[in-house]
XYZ file of C-alpha atoms in Angstrom:
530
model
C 1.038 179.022 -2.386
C 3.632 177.587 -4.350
C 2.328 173.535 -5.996
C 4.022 171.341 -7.572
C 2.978 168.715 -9.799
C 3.092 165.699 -7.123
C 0.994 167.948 -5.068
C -1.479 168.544 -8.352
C -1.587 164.654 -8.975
C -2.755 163.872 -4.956
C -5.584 166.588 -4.919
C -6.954 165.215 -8.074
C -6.773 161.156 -6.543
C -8.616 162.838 -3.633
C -11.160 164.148 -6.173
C -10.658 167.375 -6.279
C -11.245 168.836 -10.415
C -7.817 170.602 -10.573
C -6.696 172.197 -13.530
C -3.899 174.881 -14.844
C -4.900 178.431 -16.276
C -2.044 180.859 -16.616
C -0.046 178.909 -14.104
C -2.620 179.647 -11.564
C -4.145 176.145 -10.203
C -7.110 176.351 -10.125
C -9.898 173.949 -7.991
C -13.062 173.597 -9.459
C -16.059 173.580 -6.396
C -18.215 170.791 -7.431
C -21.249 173.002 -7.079
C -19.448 175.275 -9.888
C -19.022 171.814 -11.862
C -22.523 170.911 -11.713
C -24.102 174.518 -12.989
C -21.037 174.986 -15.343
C -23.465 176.615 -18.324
C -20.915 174.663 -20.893
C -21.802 171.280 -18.964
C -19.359 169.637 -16.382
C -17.824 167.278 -18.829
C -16.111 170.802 -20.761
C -14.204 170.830 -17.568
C -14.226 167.248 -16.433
C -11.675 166.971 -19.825
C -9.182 169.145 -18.267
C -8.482 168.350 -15.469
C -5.200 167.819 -14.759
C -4.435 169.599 -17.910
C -2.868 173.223 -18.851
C -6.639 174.671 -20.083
C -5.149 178.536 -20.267
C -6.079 178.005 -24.056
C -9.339 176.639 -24.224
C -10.462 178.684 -21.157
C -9.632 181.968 -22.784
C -11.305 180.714 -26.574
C -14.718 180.269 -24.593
C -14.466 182.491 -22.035
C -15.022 186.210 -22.680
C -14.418 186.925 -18.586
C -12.253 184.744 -16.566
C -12.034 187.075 -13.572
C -15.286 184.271 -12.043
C -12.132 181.857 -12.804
C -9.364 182.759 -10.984
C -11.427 183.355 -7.971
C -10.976 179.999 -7.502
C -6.874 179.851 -7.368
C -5.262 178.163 -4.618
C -1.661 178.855 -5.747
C 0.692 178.713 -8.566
C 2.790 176.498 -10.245
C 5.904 175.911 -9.004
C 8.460 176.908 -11.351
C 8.890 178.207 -14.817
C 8.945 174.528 -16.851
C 5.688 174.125 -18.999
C 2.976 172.257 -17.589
C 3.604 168.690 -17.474
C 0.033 167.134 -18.062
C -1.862 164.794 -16.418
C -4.683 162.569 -17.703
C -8.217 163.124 -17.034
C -9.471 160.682 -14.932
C -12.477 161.059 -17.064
C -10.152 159.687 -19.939
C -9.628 157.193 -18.023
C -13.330 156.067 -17.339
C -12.645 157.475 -13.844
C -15.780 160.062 -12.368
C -17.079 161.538 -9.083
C -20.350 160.863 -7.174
C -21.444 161.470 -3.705
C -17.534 162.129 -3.089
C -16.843 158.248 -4.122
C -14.764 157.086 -7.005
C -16.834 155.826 -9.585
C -15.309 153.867 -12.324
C -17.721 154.774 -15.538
C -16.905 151.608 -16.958
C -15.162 149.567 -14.329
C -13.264 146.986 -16.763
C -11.914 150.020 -19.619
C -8.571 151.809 -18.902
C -6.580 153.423 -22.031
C -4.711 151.296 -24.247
C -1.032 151.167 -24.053
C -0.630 153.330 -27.384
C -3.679 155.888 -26.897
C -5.497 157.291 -24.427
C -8.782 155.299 -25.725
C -10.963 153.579 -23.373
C -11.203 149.834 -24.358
C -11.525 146.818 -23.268
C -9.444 145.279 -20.767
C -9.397 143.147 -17.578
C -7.780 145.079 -14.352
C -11.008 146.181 -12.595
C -9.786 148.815 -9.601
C -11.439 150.522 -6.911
C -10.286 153.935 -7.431
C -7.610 155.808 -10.327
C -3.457 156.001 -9.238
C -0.810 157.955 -10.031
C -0.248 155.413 -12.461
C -3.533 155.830 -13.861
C -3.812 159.446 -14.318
C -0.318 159.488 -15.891
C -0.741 159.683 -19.622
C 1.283 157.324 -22.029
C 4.900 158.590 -23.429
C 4.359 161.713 -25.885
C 5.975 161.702 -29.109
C 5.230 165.110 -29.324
C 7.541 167.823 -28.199
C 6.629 169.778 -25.036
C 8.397 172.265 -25.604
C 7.212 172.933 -29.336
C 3.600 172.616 -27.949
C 3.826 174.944 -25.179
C 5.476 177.345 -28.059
C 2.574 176.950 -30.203
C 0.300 177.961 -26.991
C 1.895 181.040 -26.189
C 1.563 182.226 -30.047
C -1.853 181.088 -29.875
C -2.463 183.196 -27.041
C -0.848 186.604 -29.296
C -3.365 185.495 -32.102
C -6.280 185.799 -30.066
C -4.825 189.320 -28.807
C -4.702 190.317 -32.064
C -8.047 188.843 -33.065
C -9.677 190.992 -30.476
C -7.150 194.359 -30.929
C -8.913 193.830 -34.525
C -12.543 194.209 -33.267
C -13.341 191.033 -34.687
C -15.110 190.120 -31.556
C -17.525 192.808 -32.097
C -20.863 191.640 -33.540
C -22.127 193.034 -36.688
C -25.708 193.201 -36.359
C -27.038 195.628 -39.339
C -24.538 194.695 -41.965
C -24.032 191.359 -40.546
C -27.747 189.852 -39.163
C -29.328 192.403 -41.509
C -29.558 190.424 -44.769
C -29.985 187.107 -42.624
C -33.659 188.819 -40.874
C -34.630 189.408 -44.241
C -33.768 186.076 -45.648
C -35.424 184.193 -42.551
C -38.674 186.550 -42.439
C -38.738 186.050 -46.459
C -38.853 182.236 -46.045
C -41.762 182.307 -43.518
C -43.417 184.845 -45.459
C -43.404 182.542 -48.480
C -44.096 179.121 -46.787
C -47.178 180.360 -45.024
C -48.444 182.235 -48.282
C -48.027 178.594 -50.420
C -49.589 177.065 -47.188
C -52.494 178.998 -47.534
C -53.190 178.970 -51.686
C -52.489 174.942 -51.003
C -48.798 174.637 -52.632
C -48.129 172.079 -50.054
C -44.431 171.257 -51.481
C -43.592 174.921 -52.033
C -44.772 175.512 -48.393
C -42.761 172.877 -47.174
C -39.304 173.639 -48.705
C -39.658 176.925 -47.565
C -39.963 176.175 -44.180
C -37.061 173.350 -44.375
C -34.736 176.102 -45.828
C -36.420 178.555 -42.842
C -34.860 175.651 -40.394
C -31.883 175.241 -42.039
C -30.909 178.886 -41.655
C -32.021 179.436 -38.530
C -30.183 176.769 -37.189
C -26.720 178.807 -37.971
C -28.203 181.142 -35.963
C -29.120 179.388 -33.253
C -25.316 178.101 -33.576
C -24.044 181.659 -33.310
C -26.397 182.254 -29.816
C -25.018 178.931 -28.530
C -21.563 180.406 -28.504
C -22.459 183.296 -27.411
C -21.742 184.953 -30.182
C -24.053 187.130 -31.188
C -25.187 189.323 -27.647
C -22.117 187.844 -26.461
C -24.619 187.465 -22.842
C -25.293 183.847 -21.641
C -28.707 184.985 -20.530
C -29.999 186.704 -23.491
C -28.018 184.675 -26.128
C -29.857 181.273 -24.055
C -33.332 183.124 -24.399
C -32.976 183.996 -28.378
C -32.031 180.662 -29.156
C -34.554 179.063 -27.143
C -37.228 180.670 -29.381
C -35.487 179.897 -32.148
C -34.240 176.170 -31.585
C -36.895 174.862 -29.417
C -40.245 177.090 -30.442
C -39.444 176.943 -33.994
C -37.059 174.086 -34.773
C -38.525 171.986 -32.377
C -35.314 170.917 -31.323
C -33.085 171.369 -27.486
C -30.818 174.029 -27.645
C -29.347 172.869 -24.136
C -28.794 169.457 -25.641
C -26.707 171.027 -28.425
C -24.984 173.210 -26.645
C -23.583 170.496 -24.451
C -23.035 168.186 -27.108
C -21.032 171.347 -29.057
C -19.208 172.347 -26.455
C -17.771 168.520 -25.779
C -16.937 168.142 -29.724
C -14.660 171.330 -29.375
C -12.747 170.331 -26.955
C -12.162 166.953 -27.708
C -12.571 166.893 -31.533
C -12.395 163.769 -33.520
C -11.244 161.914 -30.200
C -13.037 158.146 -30.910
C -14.100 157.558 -27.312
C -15.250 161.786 -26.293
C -16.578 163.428 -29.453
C -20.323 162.179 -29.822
C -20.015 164.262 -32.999
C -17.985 161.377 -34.572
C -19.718 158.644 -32.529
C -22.633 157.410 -34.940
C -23.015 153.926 -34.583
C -24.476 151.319 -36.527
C -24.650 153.709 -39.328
C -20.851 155.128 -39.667
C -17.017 154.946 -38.267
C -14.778 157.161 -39.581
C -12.258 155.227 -37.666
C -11.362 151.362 -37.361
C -11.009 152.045 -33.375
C -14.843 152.062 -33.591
C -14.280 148.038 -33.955
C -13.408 147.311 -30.538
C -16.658 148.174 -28.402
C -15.389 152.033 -27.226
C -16.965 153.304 -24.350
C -18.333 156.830 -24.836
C -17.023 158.675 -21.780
C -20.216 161.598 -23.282
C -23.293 159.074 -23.408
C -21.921 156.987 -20.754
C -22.422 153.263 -22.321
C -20.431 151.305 -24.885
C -20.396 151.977 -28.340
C -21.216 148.438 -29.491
C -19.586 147.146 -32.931
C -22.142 144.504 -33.171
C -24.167 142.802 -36.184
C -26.128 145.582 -37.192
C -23.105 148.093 -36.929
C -21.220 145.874 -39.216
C -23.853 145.949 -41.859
C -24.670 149.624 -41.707
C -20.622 150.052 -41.618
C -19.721 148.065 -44.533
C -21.930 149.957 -46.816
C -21.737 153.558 -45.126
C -19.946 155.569 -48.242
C -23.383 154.315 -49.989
C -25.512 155.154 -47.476
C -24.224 158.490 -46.495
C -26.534 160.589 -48.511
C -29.759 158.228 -47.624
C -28.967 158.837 -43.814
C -27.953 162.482 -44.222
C -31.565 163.182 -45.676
C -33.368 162.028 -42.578
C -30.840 163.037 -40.229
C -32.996 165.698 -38.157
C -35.265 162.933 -36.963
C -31.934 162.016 -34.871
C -31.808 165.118 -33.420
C -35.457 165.524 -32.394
C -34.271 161.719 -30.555
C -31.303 163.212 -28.609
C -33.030 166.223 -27.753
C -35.726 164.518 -26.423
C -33.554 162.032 -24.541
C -31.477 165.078 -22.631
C -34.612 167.432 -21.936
C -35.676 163.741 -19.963
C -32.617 163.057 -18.590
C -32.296 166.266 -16.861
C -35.854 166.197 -15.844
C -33.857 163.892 -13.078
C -31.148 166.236 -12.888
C -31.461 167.636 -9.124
C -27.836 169.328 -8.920
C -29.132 172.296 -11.882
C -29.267 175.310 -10.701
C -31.960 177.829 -10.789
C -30.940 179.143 -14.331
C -30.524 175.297 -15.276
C -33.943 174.775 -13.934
C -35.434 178.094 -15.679
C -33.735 177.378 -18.931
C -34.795 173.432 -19.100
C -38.592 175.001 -18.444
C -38.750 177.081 -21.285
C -37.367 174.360 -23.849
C -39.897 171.855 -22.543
C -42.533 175.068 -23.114
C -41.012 175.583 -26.037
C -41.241 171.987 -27.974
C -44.375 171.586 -26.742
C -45.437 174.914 -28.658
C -43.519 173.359 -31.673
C -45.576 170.209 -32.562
C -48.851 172.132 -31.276
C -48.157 174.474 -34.222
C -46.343 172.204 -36.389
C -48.493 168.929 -35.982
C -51.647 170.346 -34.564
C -51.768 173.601 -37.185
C -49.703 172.628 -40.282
C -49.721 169.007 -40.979
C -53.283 168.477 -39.593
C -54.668 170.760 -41.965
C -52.982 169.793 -45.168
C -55.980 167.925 -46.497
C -55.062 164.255 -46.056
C -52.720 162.380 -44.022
C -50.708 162.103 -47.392
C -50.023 165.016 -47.967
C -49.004 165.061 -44.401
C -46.516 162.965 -44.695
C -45.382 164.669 -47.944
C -45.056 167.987 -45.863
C -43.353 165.981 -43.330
C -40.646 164.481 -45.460
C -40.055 167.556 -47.565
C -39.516 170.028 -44.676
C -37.118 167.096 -42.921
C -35.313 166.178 -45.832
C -34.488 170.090 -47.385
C -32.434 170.917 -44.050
C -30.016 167.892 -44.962
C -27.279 169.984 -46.421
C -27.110 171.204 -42.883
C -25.812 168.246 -41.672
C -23.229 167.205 -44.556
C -22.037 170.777 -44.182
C -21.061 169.816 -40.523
C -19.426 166.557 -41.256
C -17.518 167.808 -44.083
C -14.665 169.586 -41.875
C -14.046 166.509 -39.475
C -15.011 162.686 -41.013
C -11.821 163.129 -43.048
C -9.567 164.729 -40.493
C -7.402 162.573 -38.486
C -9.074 160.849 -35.314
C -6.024 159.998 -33.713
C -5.162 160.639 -29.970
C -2.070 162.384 -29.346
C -2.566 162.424 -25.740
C -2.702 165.691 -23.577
C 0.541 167.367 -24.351
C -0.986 168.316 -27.696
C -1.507 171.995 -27.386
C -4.808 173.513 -28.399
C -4.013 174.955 -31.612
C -2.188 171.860 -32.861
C -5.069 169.545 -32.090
C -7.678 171.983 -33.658
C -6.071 172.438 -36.918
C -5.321 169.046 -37.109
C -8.552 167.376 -37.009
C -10.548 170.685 -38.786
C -10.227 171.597 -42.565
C -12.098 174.533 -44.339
C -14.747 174.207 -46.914
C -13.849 176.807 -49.627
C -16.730 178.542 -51.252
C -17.225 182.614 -52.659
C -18.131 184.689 -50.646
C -21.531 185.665 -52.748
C -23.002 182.114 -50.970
C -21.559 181.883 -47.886
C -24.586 182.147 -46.089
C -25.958 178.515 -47.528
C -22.870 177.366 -45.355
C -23.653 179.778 -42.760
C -20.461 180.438 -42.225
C -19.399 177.317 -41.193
C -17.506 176.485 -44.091
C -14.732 177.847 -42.205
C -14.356 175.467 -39.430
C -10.486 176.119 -38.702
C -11.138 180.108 -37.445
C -14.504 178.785 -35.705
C -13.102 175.972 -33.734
C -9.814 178.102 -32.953
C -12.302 180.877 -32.078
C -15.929 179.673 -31.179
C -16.906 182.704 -29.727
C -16.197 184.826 -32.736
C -19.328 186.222 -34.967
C -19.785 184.070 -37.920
C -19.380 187.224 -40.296
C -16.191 188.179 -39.160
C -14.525 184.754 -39.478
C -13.048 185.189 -43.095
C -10.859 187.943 -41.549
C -10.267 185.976 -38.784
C -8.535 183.037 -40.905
C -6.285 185.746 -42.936
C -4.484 185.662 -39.567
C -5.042 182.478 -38.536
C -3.065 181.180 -42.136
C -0.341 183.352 -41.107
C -0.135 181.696 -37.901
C 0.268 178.713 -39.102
C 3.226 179.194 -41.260
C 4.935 180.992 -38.341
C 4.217 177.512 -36.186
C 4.668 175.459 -39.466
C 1.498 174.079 -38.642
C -1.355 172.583 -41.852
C -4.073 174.889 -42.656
C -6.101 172.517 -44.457
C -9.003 173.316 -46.430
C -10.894 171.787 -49.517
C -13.120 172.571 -52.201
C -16.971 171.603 -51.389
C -17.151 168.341 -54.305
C -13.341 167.763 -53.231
C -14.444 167.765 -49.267
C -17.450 165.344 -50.179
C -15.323 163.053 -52.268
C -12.671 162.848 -49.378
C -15.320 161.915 -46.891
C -17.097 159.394 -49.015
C -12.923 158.182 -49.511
C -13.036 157.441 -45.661
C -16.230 155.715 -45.290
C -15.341 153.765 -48.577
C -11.696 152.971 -46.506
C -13.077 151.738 -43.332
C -16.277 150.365 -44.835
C -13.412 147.934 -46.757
C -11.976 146.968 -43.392
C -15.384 145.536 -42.031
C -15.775 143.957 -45.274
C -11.915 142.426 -44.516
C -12.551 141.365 -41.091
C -15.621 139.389 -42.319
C -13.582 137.985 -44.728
C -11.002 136.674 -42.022
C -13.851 135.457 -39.843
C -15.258 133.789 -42.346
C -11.977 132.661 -43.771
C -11.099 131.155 -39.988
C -14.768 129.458 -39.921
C -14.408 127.793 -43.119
C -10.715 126.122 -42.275
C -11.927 125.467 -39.006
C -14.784 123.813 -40.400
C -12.805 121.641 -42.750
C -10.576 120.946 -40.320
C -13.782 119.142 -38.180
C -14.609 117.458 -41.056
C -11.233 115.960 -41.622
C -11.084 115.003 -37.780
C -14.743 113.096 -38.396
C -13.808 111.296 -41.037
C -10.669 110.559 -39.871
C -12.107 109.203 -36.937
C -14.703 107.316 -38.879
C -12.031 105.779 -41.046
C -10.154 104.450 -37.890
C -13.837 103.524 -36.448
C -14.063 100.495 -39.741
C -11.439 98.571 -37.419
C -12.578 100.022 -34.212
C -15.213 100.281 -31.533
C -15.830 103.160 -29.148
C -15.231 101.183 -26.201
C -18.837 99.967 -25.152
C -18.109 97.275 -27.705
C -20.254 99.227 -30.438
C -18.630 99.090 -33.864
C -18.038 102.090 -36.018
C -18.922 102.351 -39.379
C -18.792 105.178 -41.900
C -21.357 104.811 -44.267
């Protein structure tokens, strides 16, 4: 069956998840949608789109995929994109329109979800039609089909194949080294040695568990899901299901104010001045508030950066928790969902019985507790600047949905240079570009990968950016610093606007007052100024 876009744009305002991949139109079943393993939002954001790109970067088999073609497009033109009705604060439940935030629609210049006053009882064709593109169609559908001969050639290469002895080799021996040495201070009572060890023990295992939420190490959902279970939620104490859906979202939608919870930290930092107007997070579901405390934290974030950074994994232990709850509730998972969500609840509480109940219990006195505590947290910090590094200071702009996969990847990702002899404290996510164009790819194998990648790029004439590691710091702290100035400007002006008001009150009284010396107020009650 032969569709054409009209006929695309009235399945989706029926509700139907339609999206494009390899011209084929393809209907997502909502059951599919609710056990997607990547989450339902990873598709929710494509509907209506051309996802050929995307589908084939995190897909190793697609054959499940096109079992669920009902035709093809009509035509030969590129895809002419629609807009999410997601992006629009648009969802589905119980087959009803449900407006996410029933008072947010895009603004006239981006597709951003903001404020605005035109409640409706269901999305249009107006709504679902995304602003005018100053991007070129063509161009981006050009850059798609050479992005599509990359990944050929990525996989001709073998770069997809996973090298576990010279690859994972050294890592086993690094990780069992660490453990081996925090349990041995434990024991002889070096309670800081002890602790560092087993912060850098997290901190590298965490790059694994990374690699095994990709997929990318058995490169088999089940058995990748298992490995990182143990190693996420029985060791790190963290969800690995909550990451992986929170990963998967900041992929595919990266640096995008109102989707990528990756960039959506408030009170403590916006790496954008949208974050001013109350966004609604279309990923946690609620508005991002830009309210008193947000403007404090915000107005001194380039100072703070480093404080927060050190205690950052105390956040993630909070959204973890929050998910594994959440889905507690969650009666559309399926029986792996159910399986999976099991184990990680087994598995954290194994954590803090070991952790808490073993370890900090017996170091002698609560503080030395606390000491363990804070040294373990704070040593894994260079995790998490490591991951910020590549994004705060890439452009958070919306370009709408004709941007083409490629284009919107290397535009918001930049590479943290580094030699090769300690590439493993980055765990290989120094190089950002190749992993976001690629997130399936083994981490070892991602240098090689971005030797073709920059050659891409100059074919496409698109930016390969990439910075040293102090250069990369300095031009994040430069962002915070820039929009941190903004809050400070806009307190100015409100306090600027207060204090002319205010004078202007003052005039009126004792103008009034003046005029009162001659004057009553009409109940025959003279008016003095004294």
């Amino acid at each position: 069956m032969s569709l054409a876009r009209d006929d695309v744009s009235a399945r989706i305002l029926q509700g139907q998840h339609i999206l494009i991949y390899n011209r084929h139109v393809i209907r997502v079943p909502g059951a599919w949608l609710a056990n997607h393993p990547g989450g339902d939002l990873a598709i929710l954001h494509f509907v209506g789109r051309d996802a050929t790109n995307e589908i084939d970067a995190f897909h190793a088999d697609t054959a499940l995929i096109l079992r669920y073609s009902i035709g093809q497009l009509a035509g030969d033109e590129p895809w002419q994109p629609l807009l999410p009705p997601i992006a629009c604060g648009w969802s589905r439940r119980d087959d009803q329109w449900l407006s996410s935030a029933s008072t947010f629609h895009p603004d006239s210049a981006q597709v951003l979800l903001v404020a605005k006053d035109s409640p409706a009882i269901a999305p249009t064709l107006a709504t679902i039609t995304p602003p005018p593109s100053t991007l070129s169609l063509q161009v981006q559908h050009q850059h798609a089909q050479a992005y599509k001969h990359l990944h050929k050639r990525i996989t001709d290469a073998g770069l997809y194949h996973t090298p576990y002895l010279s690859g994972y080799g050294p890592e086993f021996l690094r990780y069992v080294s660490l453990a081996l040495v925090s349990f041995y201070a434990f024991r002889t009572g070096w309670i800081v040695i002890s602790a560092l060890a087993l912060g850098l023990l997290w901190h590298q295992l965490m790059f694994f568990a990374h690699d095994l939420g990709h997929m990318g190490v058995t490169h088999n959902w089940t058995y990748d899901r298992l490995i990182s279970i143990l190693i996420a939620n029985f060791i790190g104490g963290l969800s690995i299901g909550w990451w992986v859906d929170n990963h998967n979202i900041h992929h595919l939608v990266t640096n995008h104010p109102s989707h990528d919870p990756d960039i959506e930290h408030l009170p403590f930092f916006a790496i954008s001045p949208k974050f001013f107007t109350n966004l609604y997070s279309s990923y946690y579901g609620r508005i991002l508030p830009f309210d008193f405390a947000s403007r404090l934290f915000v107005s001194v974030q380039h100072k703070l950066f480093y404080i927060v950074m050190l205690f950052a994994r105390f956040n993630l232990y909070r959204l973890s928790y929050v998910s594994l709850y959440n889905k507690a509730f969650d009666t559309k998972r399926s029986r792996g969902g159910k399986w999976a969500w099991r184990l990680e609840m087994i598995g954290i509480i194994f954590f803090w019985t070991w952790f808490a109940g073993l370890v900090l219990r017996n170091c002698g006195s609560w503080q030395k507790a606390l000491l363990y505590m804070v040294v373990s947290h704070v040593t894994t910090s260079p995790l998490h600047v490591q991951i910020v590094l590549s994004h705060f200071s890439m452009s958070t702009i919306d370009l709408g949905p004709t941007e083409s996969f490629p284009a919107r990847q290397l535009r918001t990702t930049s590479d943290v240079i580094c030699p090769e002899s300690v590439e493993f404290l980055h765990g290989g996510l120094h190089l950002q570009v190749a992993h976001h164009l690629f997130p399936r790819l083994p981490r070892h194998n991602l240098r090689n990968a971005s030797i073709m990648i920059k050659e891409f790029c100059k074919e496409e004439g698109l930016t390969y950016a990439e910075f040293g590691f102090v250069k990369g710091n300095q031009e994040v702290i430069g962002v915070l610093r820039e929009v941190a100035g903004m809050v400070k400007d806009i307190g100015q002006q409100i306090k600027l606007v207060a204090d002319v008001a205010s004078v202007e009150a003052r005039e009126a009284v004792n103008k009034k007052m003046a005029q009162g010396e001659t004057s009553d107020n009409g109940n025959g009650v003279l008016l003095h100024s004294n």
